[in-house]
Amino acid sequence: MTMKKMLRLSAFFLLPLAVSLELVPLSGRLGQTTASANSSGSVVFQPNGSPRTTRGGASRGICSIASSESSQNKKPAIALIPNTDAELTTQAHPTIFLYIPDGTIVSAELSLWDRNQNGLYQTTVSLSGKSGIVGIELPDAAPSLEVGNRYKWSLALICDRTERSRDLVVEGWMQRTQLSSTLEKQIGTLEPLQRARLYAQNRIWYETLATLAQLRRSRPDDSRIATEWQSLLQSVGLQDVAQAPVINCCQSENQPQP
């Protein structure tokens, strides 16, 4: 094997190895981690991936949003992810969350690529027609994420079906990891808020957010949940949308496209 080929192989396996090493000591200290998860500490998150040079979760596009707000007060569409190049999920079909600035946008296009940005899946999703934070689950029809692999996703909010260049687009990366059997069993015994804390302490973003978002949606008047939700979003620089409602959403409109 040539030295050039060996270097290519080393680069390919570098990121999955780094993630595995990151999780081992955390699950290895399970008693300590669990005790912390059962405490009253706030849910905060320390990102895994490398920082982006630009804010990948903020929208790009030129959709004209009708609103009574002044342009200075309007928020862009924002993906609820840290500003990094790959956060972790334990799910084969995780849920992606984003903030939608205006309820006049009623559909979006969800796309998934592999680490080399080869297209894997695309579908159109019906939105709720409300402004707020929504969760869009990668459908079962999409390929299951493989443990150790990185994937890029994007959501194009369709402002005008006849002029797709005006779409608002948010995007991000994720990587699937696998919990140890001990940690998986422990998570299954915890109530949702404690579970969110344990996911956060093990630096698993997508399940931390999904668990706390479900609590926020089902208990919108619970001040303790509101505080935890704000703490989590603030810890990754998303405090600007922490007050937005978490709303029920969404439904796939069509069959997957190649």
PDB file of C-alpha atoms in Angstrom, residues 13-241:
ATOM      1  CA  PHE A  13     -11.339   6.987  10.001  1.00  0.00           C
ATOM      2  CA  LEU A  14     -10.087   9.917  12.061  1.00  0.00           C
ATOM      3  CA  LEU A  15     -13.443  11.519  12.995  1.00  0.00           C
ATOM      4  CA  PRO A  16     -15.320   8.310  14.032  1.00  0.00           C
ATOM      5  CA  LEU A  17     -12.327   7.331  16.203  1.00  0.00           C
ATOM      6  CA  ALA A  18     -12.297  10.728  17.894  1.00  0.00           C
ATOM      7  CA  VAL A  19     -15.996  10.428  18.746  1.00  0.00           C
ATOM      8  CA  SER A  20     -15.569   6.926  20.168  1.00  0.00           C
ATOM      9  CA  LEU A  21     -12.748   8.088  22.404  1.00  0.00           C
ATOM     10  CA  GLU A  22     -14.864  11.029  23.543  1.00  0.00           C
ATOM     11  CA  LEU A  23     -17.725   8.821  24.733  1.00  0.00           C
ATOM     12  CA  VAL A  24     -15.751   6.082  26.485  1.00  0.00           C
ATOM     13  CA  PRO A  25     -14.663   8.032  29.601  1.00  0.00           C
ATOM     14  CA  LEU A  26     -18.118   9.564  30.013  1.00  0.00           C
ATOM     15  CA  SER A  27     -19.947   6.239  30.008  1.00  0.00           C
ATOM     16  CA  GLY A  28     -17.089   4.732  32.008  1.00  0.00           C
ATOM     17  CA  ARG A  29     -17.890   7.181  34.833  1.00  0.00           C
ATOM     18  CA  LEU A  30     -21.558   6.267  34.721  1.00  0.00           C
ATOM     19  CA  GLY A  31     -22.157   6.488  38.461  1.00  0.00           C
ATOM     20  CA  GLN A  32     -20.752  10.013  38.556  1.00  0.00           C
ATOM     21  CA  THR A  33     -22.601  11.066  35.407  1.00  0.00           C
ATOM     22  CA  THR A  34     -25.907   9.636  36.633  1.00  0.00           C
ATOM     23  CA  ALA A  35     -25.599  11.379  39.981  1.00  0.00           C
ATOM     24  CA  SER A  36     -25.096  14.650  38.158  1.00  0.00           C
ATOM     25  CA  ALA A  37     -28.066  13.944  35.888  1.00  0.00           C
ATOM     26  CA  ASN A  38     -30.280  13.442  38.926  1.00  0.00           C
ATOM     27  CA  SER A  39     -29.234  16.765  40.422  1.00  0.00           C
ATOM     28  CA  SER A  40     -31.035  20.069  39.934  1.00  0.00           C
ATOM     29  CA  GLY A  41     -28.303  21.501  37.686  1.00  0.00           C
ATOM     30  CA  SER A  42     -29.382  23.172  34.456  1.00  0.00           C
ATOM     31  CA  VAL A  43     -29.160  21.445  31.084  1.00  0.00           C
ATOM     32  CA  VAL A  44     -26.111  22.867  29.324  1.00  0.00           C
ATOM     33  CA  PHE A  45     -24.232  21.499  26.348  1.00  0.00           C
ATOM     34  CA  GLN A  46     -20.583  21.366  25.322  1.00  0.00           C
ATOM     35  CA  PRO A  47     -20.391  20.945  21.527  1.00  0.00           C
ATOM     36  CA  ASN A  48     -18.437  18.076  19.986  1.00  0.00           C
ATOM     37  CA  GLY A  49     -17.602  19.233  16.491  1.00  0.00           C
ATOM     38  CA  SER A  50     -15.058  21.739  15.268  1.00  0.00           C
ATOM     39  CA  PRO A  51     -16.285  25.370  15.129  1.00  0.00           C
ATOM     40  CA  ARG A  52     -17.593  26.577  11.778  1.00  0.00           C
ATOM     41  CA  THR A  53     -16.042  29.652  10.218  1.00  0.00           C
ATOM     42  CA  THR A  54     -19.583  30.807   9.356  1.00  0.00           C
ATOM     43  CA  ARG A  55     -22.922  30.286  11.064  1.00  0.00           C
ATOM     44  CA  GLY A  56     -24.219  27.233   9.163  1.00  0.00           C
ATOM     45  CA  GLY A  57     -27.514  27.084  11.015  1.00  0.00           C
ATOM     46  CA  ALA A  58     -28.723  30.530   9.938  1.00  0.00           C
ATOM     47  CA  SER A  59     -30.797  30.808   6.798  1.00  0.00           C
ATOM     48  CA  ARG A  60     -29.683  31.969   3.411  1.00  0.00           C
ATOM     49  CA  GLY A  61     -32.120  33.054   0.701  1.00  0.00           C
ATOM     50  CA  ILE A  62     -34.198  36.070  -0.232  1.00  0.00           C
ATOM     51  CA  CYS A  63     -37.713  35.064   0.759  1.00  0.00           C
ATOM     52  CA  SER A  64     -39.865  38.140   1.341  1.00  0.00           C
ATOM     53  CA  ILE A  65     -41.767  37.480   4.571  1.00  0.00           C
ATOM     54  CA  ALA A  66     -44.948  39.459   5.141  1.00  0.00           C
ATOM     55  CA  SER A  67     -44.934  40.713   8.692  1.00  0.00           C
ATOM     56  CA  SER A  68     -45.973  43.713  10.760  1.00  0.00           C
ATOM     57  CA  GLU A  69     -42.524  43.696  12.350  1.00  0.00           C
ATOM     58  CA  SER A  70     -39.851  46.041  11.134  1.00  0.00           C
ATOM     59  CA  SER A  71     -37.060  44.400   9.143  1.00  0.00           C
ATOM     60  CA  GLN A  72     -34.656  45.091  12.016  1.00  0.00           C
ATOM     61  CA  ASN A  73     -36.733  42.938  14.374  1.00  0.00           C
ATOM     62  CA  LYS A  74     -37.243  39.976  12.057  1.00  0.00           C
ATOM     63  CA  LYS A  75     -35.311  36.805  12.857  1.00  0.00           C
ATOM     64  CA  PRO A  76     -33.998  34.540  10.094  1.00  0.00           C
ATOM     65  CA  ALA A  77     -34.851  30.873   9.853  1.00  0.00           C
ATOM     66  CA  ILE A  78     -32.411  29.138  12.219  1.00  0.00           C
ATOM     67  CA  ALA A  79     -31.410  25.496  12.597  1.00  0.00           C
ATOM     68  CA  LEU A  80     -31.210  24.540  16.264  1.00  0.00           C
ATOM     69  CA  ILE A  81     -27.669  23.185  16.266  1.00  0.00           C
ATOM     70  CA  PRO A  82     -24.388  24.371  17.780  1.00  0.00           C
ATOM     71  CA  ASN A  83     -22.131  26.246  15.379  1.00  0.00           C
ATOM     72  CA  THR A  84     -20.021  23.146  14.697  1.00  0.00           C
ATOM     73  CA  ASP A  85     -19.424  20.724  11.845  1.00  0.00           C
ATOM     74  CA  ALA A  86     -20.897  17.534  13.355  1.00  0.00           C
ATOM     75  CA  GLU A  87     -22.932  16.872  16.492  1.00  0.00           C
ATOM     76  CA  LEU A  88     -23.995  13.428  17.672  1.00  0.00           C
ATOM     77  CA  THR A  89     -27.204  11.425  17.504  1.00  0.00           C
ATOM     78  CA  THR A  90     -27.951   7.905  18.692  1.00  0.00           C
ATOM     79  CA  GLN A  91     -30.903   7.466  16.310  1.00  0.00           C
ATOM     80  CA  ALA A  92     -31.104   5.926  12.848  1.00  0.00           C
ATOM     81  CA  HIS A  93     -33.744   8.554  11.985  1.00  0.00           C
ATOM     82  CA  PRO A  94     -33.194  11.578  14.243  1.00  0.00           C
ATOM     83  CA  THR A  95     -35.302  14.717  14.520  1.00  0.00           C
ATOM     84  CA  ILE A  96     -33.992  18.033  13.191  1.00  0.00           C
ATOM     85  CA  PHE A  97     -35.249  21.234  14.826  1.00  0.00           C
ATOM     86  CA  LEU A  98     -35.415  24.700  13.352  1.00  0.00           C
ATOM     87  CA  TYR A  99     -36.988  28.069  14.028  1.00  0.00           C
ATOM     88  CA  ILE A 100     -39.449  29.230  11.359  1.00  0.00           C
ATOM     89  CA  PRO A 101     -39.864  33.030  11.409  1.00  0.00           C
ATOM     90  CA  ASP A 102     -43.237  33.257   9.679  1.00  0.00           C
ATOM     91  CA  GLY A 103     -46.348  31.102   9.432  1.00  0.00           C
ATOM     92  CA  THR A 104     -46.926  31.910   5.770  1.00  0.00           C
ATOM     93  CA  ILE A 105     -44.254  29.315   4.904  1.00  0.00           C
ATOM     94  CA  VAL A 106     -46.156  26.021   4.760  1.00  0.00           C
ATOM     95  CA  SER A 107     -43.776  23.558   3.137  1.00  0.00           C
ATOM     96  CA  ALA A 108     -40.096  22.647   3.107  1.00  0.00           C
ATOM     97  CA  GLU A 109     -37.747  20.325   1.279  1.00  0.00           C
ATOM     98  CA  LEU A 110     -35.649  17.987   3.431  1.00  0.00           C
ATOM     99  CA  SER A 111     -32.442  16.615   1.893  1.00  0.00           C
ATOM    100  CA  LEU A 112     -29.773  14.233   3.204  1.00  0.00           C
ATOM    101  CA  TRP A 113     -26.230  13.644   1.934  1.00  0.00           C
ATOM    102  CA  ASP A 114     -23.355  11.385   2.973  1.00  0.00           C
ATOM    103  CA  ARG A 115     -20.016  12.766   4.156  1.00  0.00           C
ATOM    104  CA  ASN A 116     -18.896  13.232   0.544  1.00  0.00           C
ATOM    105  CA  GLN A 117     -22.130  15.125  -0.173  1.00  0.00           C
ATOM    106  CA  ASN A 118     -23.591  12.423  -2.388  1.00  0.00           C
ATOM    107  CA  GLY A 119     -27.381  12.748  -2.308  1.00  0.00           C
ATOM    108  CA  LEU A 120     -29.122  10.015  -0.282  1.00  0.00           C
ATOM    109  CA  TYR A 121     -32.682  11.221   0.188  1.00  0.00           C
ATOM    110  CA  GLN A 122     -35.056  14.079  -0.495  1.00  0.00           C
ATOM    111  CA  THR A 123     -38.692  14.708   0.380  1.00  0.00           C
ATOM    112  CA  THR A 124     -41.143  17.588   0.748  1.00  0.00           C
ATOM    113  CA  VAL A 125     -42.602  18.256   4.198  1.00  0.00           C
ATOM    114  CA  SER A 126     -45.827  20.071   5.107  1.00  0.00           C
ATOM    115  CA  LEU A 127     -45.354  22.654   7.853  1.00  0.00           C
ATOM    116  CA  SER A 128     -47.942  23.724  10.390  1.00  0.00           C
ATOM    117  CA  GLY A 129     -48.431  27.251   9.082  1.00  0.00           C
ATOM    118  CA  LYS A 130     -47.264  28.739  12.386  1.00  0.00           C
ATOM    119  CA  SER A 131     -44.198  30.666  13.453  1.00  0.00           C
ATOM    120  CA  GLY A 132     -42.035  28.927  16.049  1.00  0.00           C
ATOM    121  CA  ILE A 133     -39.735  25.983  16.635  1.00  0.00           C
ATOM    122  CA  VAL A 134     -40.578  22.758  14.812  1.00  0.00           C
ATOM    123  CA  GLY A 135     -39.051  19.289  14.799  1.00  0.00           C
ATOM    124  CA  ILE A 136     -38.836  17.381  11.511  1.00  0.00           C
ATOM    125  CA  GLU A 137     -38.021  13.704  11.881  1.00  0.00           C
ATOM    126  CA  LEU A 138     -35.991  11.996   9.196  1.00  0.00           C
ATOM    127  CA  PRO A 139     -38.652   9.618   7.817  1.00  0.00           C
ATOM    128  CA  ASP A 140     -38.369   5.829   8.024  1.00  0.00           C
ATOM    129  CA  ALA A 141     -38.275   5.823   4.219  1.00  0.00           C
ATOM    130  CA  ALA A 142     -34.885   7.577   4.381  1.00  0.00           C
ATOM    131  CA  PRO A 143     -31.723   5.474   4.694  1.00  0.00           C
ATOM    132  CA  SER A 144     -30.860   4.635   8.305  1.00  0.00           C
ATOM    133  CA  LEU A 145     -27.854   6.570   9.571  1.00  0.00           C
ATOM    134  CA  GLU A 146     -24.910   4.264  10.139  1.00  0.00           C
ATOM    135  CA  VAL A 147     -22.912   4.366  13.363  1.00  0.00           C
ATOM    136  CA  GLY A 148     -19.685   6.334  12.955  1.00  0.00           C
ATOM    137  CA  ASN A 149     -20.699   8.081   9.735  1.00  0.00           C
ATOM    138  CA  ARG A 150     -21.204  11.811   9.197  1.00  0.00           C
ATOM    139  CA  TYR A 151     -24.150  13.181   7.235  1.00  0.00           C
ATOM    140  CA  LYS A 152     -25.138  16.591   5.932  1.00  0.00           C
ATOM    141  CA  TRP A 153     -28.779  17.661   5.985  1.00  0.00           C
ATOM    142  CA  SER A 154     -30.593  20.722   4.730  1.00  0.00           C
ATOM    143  CA  LEU A 155     -34.083  22.167   4.968  1.00  0.00           C
ATOM    144  CA  ALA A 156     -35.225  24.553   2.249  1.00  0.00           C
ATOM    145  CA  LEU A 157     -38.243  26.575   3.370  1.00  0.00           C
ATOM    146  CA  ILE A 158     -40.261  27.068   0.194  1.00  0.00           C
ATOM    147  CA  CYS A 159     -41.388  30.673  -0.123  1.00  0.00           C
ATOM    148  CA  ASP A 160     -42.551  30.413  -3.740  1.00  0.00           C
ATOM    149  CA  ARG A 161     -42.952  27.069  -5.542  1.00  0.00           C
ATOM    150  CA  THR A 162     -42.557  28.803  -8.895  1.00  0.00           C
ATOM    151  CA  GLU A 163     -39.294  30.501  -7.920  1.00  0.00           C
ATOM    152  CA  ARG A 164     -37.183  28.134  -5.808  1.00  0.00           C
ATOM    153  CA  SER A 165     -34.177  30.463  -5.832  1.00  0.00           C
ATOM    154  CA  ARG A 166     -36.047  32.438  -3.143  1.00  0.00           C
ATOM    155  CA  ASP A 167     -36.026  29.507  -0.677  1.00  0.00           C
ATOM    156  CA  LEU A 168     -34.711  30.046   2.839  1.00  0.00           C
ATOM    157  CA  VAL A 169     -32.166  27.276   3.436  1.00  0.00           C
ATOM    158  CA  VAL A 170     -30.728  25.995   6.729  1.00  0.00           C
ATOM    159  CA  GLU A 171     -28.274  23.129   6.972  1.00  0.00           C
ATOM    160  CA  GLY A 172     -26.079  21.192   9.357  1.00  0.00           C
ATOM    161  CA  TRP A 173     -24.093  18.030   9.973  1.00  0.00           C
ATOM    162  CA  MET A 174     -24.662  15.069  12.262  1.00  0.00           C
ATOM    163  CA  GLN A 175     -22.919  11.842  13.133  1.00  0.00           C
ATOM    164  CA  ARG A 176     -24.468   8.728  14.556  1.00  0.00           C
ATOM    165  CA  THR A 177     -22.890   7.152  17.637  1.00  0.00           C
ATOM    166  CA  GLN A 178     -23.800   4.182  19.803  1.00  0.00           C
ATOM    167  CA  LEU A 179     -24.358   4.235  23.543  1.00  0.00           C
ATOM    168  CA  SER A 180     -22.798   1.608  25.757  1.00  0.00           C
ATOM    169  CA  SER A 181     -25.349  -0.964  26.930  1.00  0.00           C
ATOM    170  CA  THR A 182     -24.948   0.284  30.509  1.00  0.00           C
ATOM    171  CA  LEU A 183     -25.604   3.903  29.596  1.00  0.00           C
ATOM    172  CA  GLU A 184     -28.523   2.954  27.352  1.00  0.00           C
ATOM    173  CA  LYS A 185     -30.147   1.013  30.195  1.00  0.00           C
ATOM    174  CA  GLN A 186     -29.583   3.908  32.610  1.00  0.00           C
ATOM    175  CA  ILE A 187     -31.148   6.445  30.256  1.00  0.00           C
ATOM    176  CA  GLY A 188     -34.216   4.224  29.956  1.00  0.00           C
ATOM    177  CA  THR A 189     -34.844   4.436  33.717  1.00  0.00           C
ATOM    178  CA  LEU A 190     -34.783   8.241  33.968  1.00  0.00           C
ATOM    179  CA  GLU A 191     -37.629  10.706  33.718  1.00  0.00           C
ATOM    180  CA  PRO A 192     -37.363  13.030  30.669  1.00  0.00           C
ATOM    181  CA  LEU A 193     -35.625  16.007  32.290  1.00  0.00           C
ATOM    182  CA  GLN A 194     -32.972  13.796  33.888  1.00  0.00           C
ATOM    183  CA  ARG A 195     -32.604  11.992  30.564  1.00  0.00           C
ATOM    184  CA  ALA A 196     -31.959  15.292  28.786  1.00  0.00           C
ATOM    185  CA  ARG A 197     -29.253  16.135  31.331  1.00  0.00           C
ATOM    186  CA  LEU A 198     -27.563  12.778  30.839  1.00  0.00           C
ATOM    187  CA  TYR A 199     -27.642  13.092  27.061  1.00  0.00           C
ATOM    188  CA  ALA A 200     -26.129  16.574  27.378  1.00  0.00           C
ATOM    189  CA  GLN A 201     -23.380  15.375  29.708  1.00  0.00           C
ATOM    190  CA  ASN A 202     -22.513  12.704  27.144  1.00  0.00           C
ATOM    191  CA  ARG A 203     -22.494  15.405  24.438  1.00  0.00           C
ATOM    192  CA  ILE A 204     -25.304  13.907  22.340  1.00  0.00           C
ATOM    193  CA  TRP A 205     -26.986  16.990  20.906  1.00  0.00           C
ATOM    194  CA  TYR A 206     -29.900  15.713  18.866  1.00  0.00           C
ATOM    195  CA  GLU A 207     -31.450  13.630  21.667  1.00  0.00           C
ATOM    196  CA  THR A 208     -30.751  16.295  24.304  1.00  0.00           C
ATOM    197  CA  LEU A 209     -32.699  18.801  22.225  1.00  0.00           C
ATOM    198  CA  ALA A 210     -35.497  16.410  21.199  1.00  0.00           C
ATOM    199  CA  THR A 211     -36.107  15.278  24.780  1.00  0.00           C
ATOM    200  CA  LEU A 212     -36.269  18.813  26.155  1.00  0.00           C
ATOM    201  CA  ALA A 213     -38.315  20.068  23.173  1.00  0.00           C
ATOM    202  CA  GLN A 214     -40.966  17.435  23.873  1.00  0.00           C
ATOM    203  CA  LEU A 215     -41.181  18.638  27.471  1.00  0.00           C
ATOM    204  CA  ARG A 216     -41.361  22.264  26.342  1.00  0.00           C
ATOM    205  CA  ARG A 217     -44.140  21.464  23.869  1.00  0.00           C
ATOM    206  CA  SER A 218     -46.210  19.373  26.290  1.00  0.00           C
ATOM    207  CA  ARG A 219     -45.704  21.682  29.305  1.00  0.00           C
ATOM    208  CA  PRO A 220     -45.506  25.221  27.856  1.00  0.00           C
ATOM    209  CA  ASP A 221     -46.502  26.872  31.152  1.00  0.00           C
ATOM    210  CA  ASP A 222     -43.983  24.988  33.313  1.00  0.00           C
ATOM    211  CA  SER A 223     -41.454  27.605  34.439  1.00  0.00           C
ATOM    212  CA  ARG A 224     -38.851  24.990  35.386  1.00  0.00           C
ATOM    213  CA  ILE A 225     -38.934  23.457  31.891  1.00  0.00           C
ATOM    214  CA  ALA A 226     -38.810  26.949  30.349  1.00  0.00           C
ATOM    215  CA  THR A 227     -35.686  27.722  32.386  1.00  0.00           C
ATOM    216  CA  GLU A 228     -33.992  24.459  31.365  1.00  0.00           C
ATOM    217  CA  TRP A 229     -34.889  25.044  27.712  1.00  0.00           C
ATOM    218  CA  GLN A 230     -33.441  28.560  27.814  1.00  0.00           C
ATOM    219  CA  SER A 231     -30.309  27.281  29.564  1.00  0.00           C
ATOM    220  CA  LEU A 232     -29.700  24.667  26.861  1.00  0.00           C
ATOM    221  CA  LEU A 233     -30.169  27.041  23.942  1.00  0.00           C
ATOM    222  CA  GLN A 234     -28.109  29.771  25.576  1.00  0.00           C
ATOM    223  CA  SER A 235     -25.226  27.334  26.138  1.00  0.00           C
ATOM    224  CA  VAL A 236     -24.856  26.924  22.347  1.00  0.00           C
ATOM    225  CA  GLY A 237     -25.586  30.517  21.319  1.00  0.00           C
ATOM    226  CA  LEU A 238     -29.267  30.094  20.411  1.00  0.00           C
ATOM    227  CA  GLN A 239     -30.734  32.344  23.084  1.00  0.00           C
ATOM    228  CA  ASP A 240     -32.396  34.582  20.455  1.00  0.00           C
ATOM    229  CA  VAL A 241     -35.069  31.930  19.790  1.00  0.00           C
TER     230      VAL A 241
END
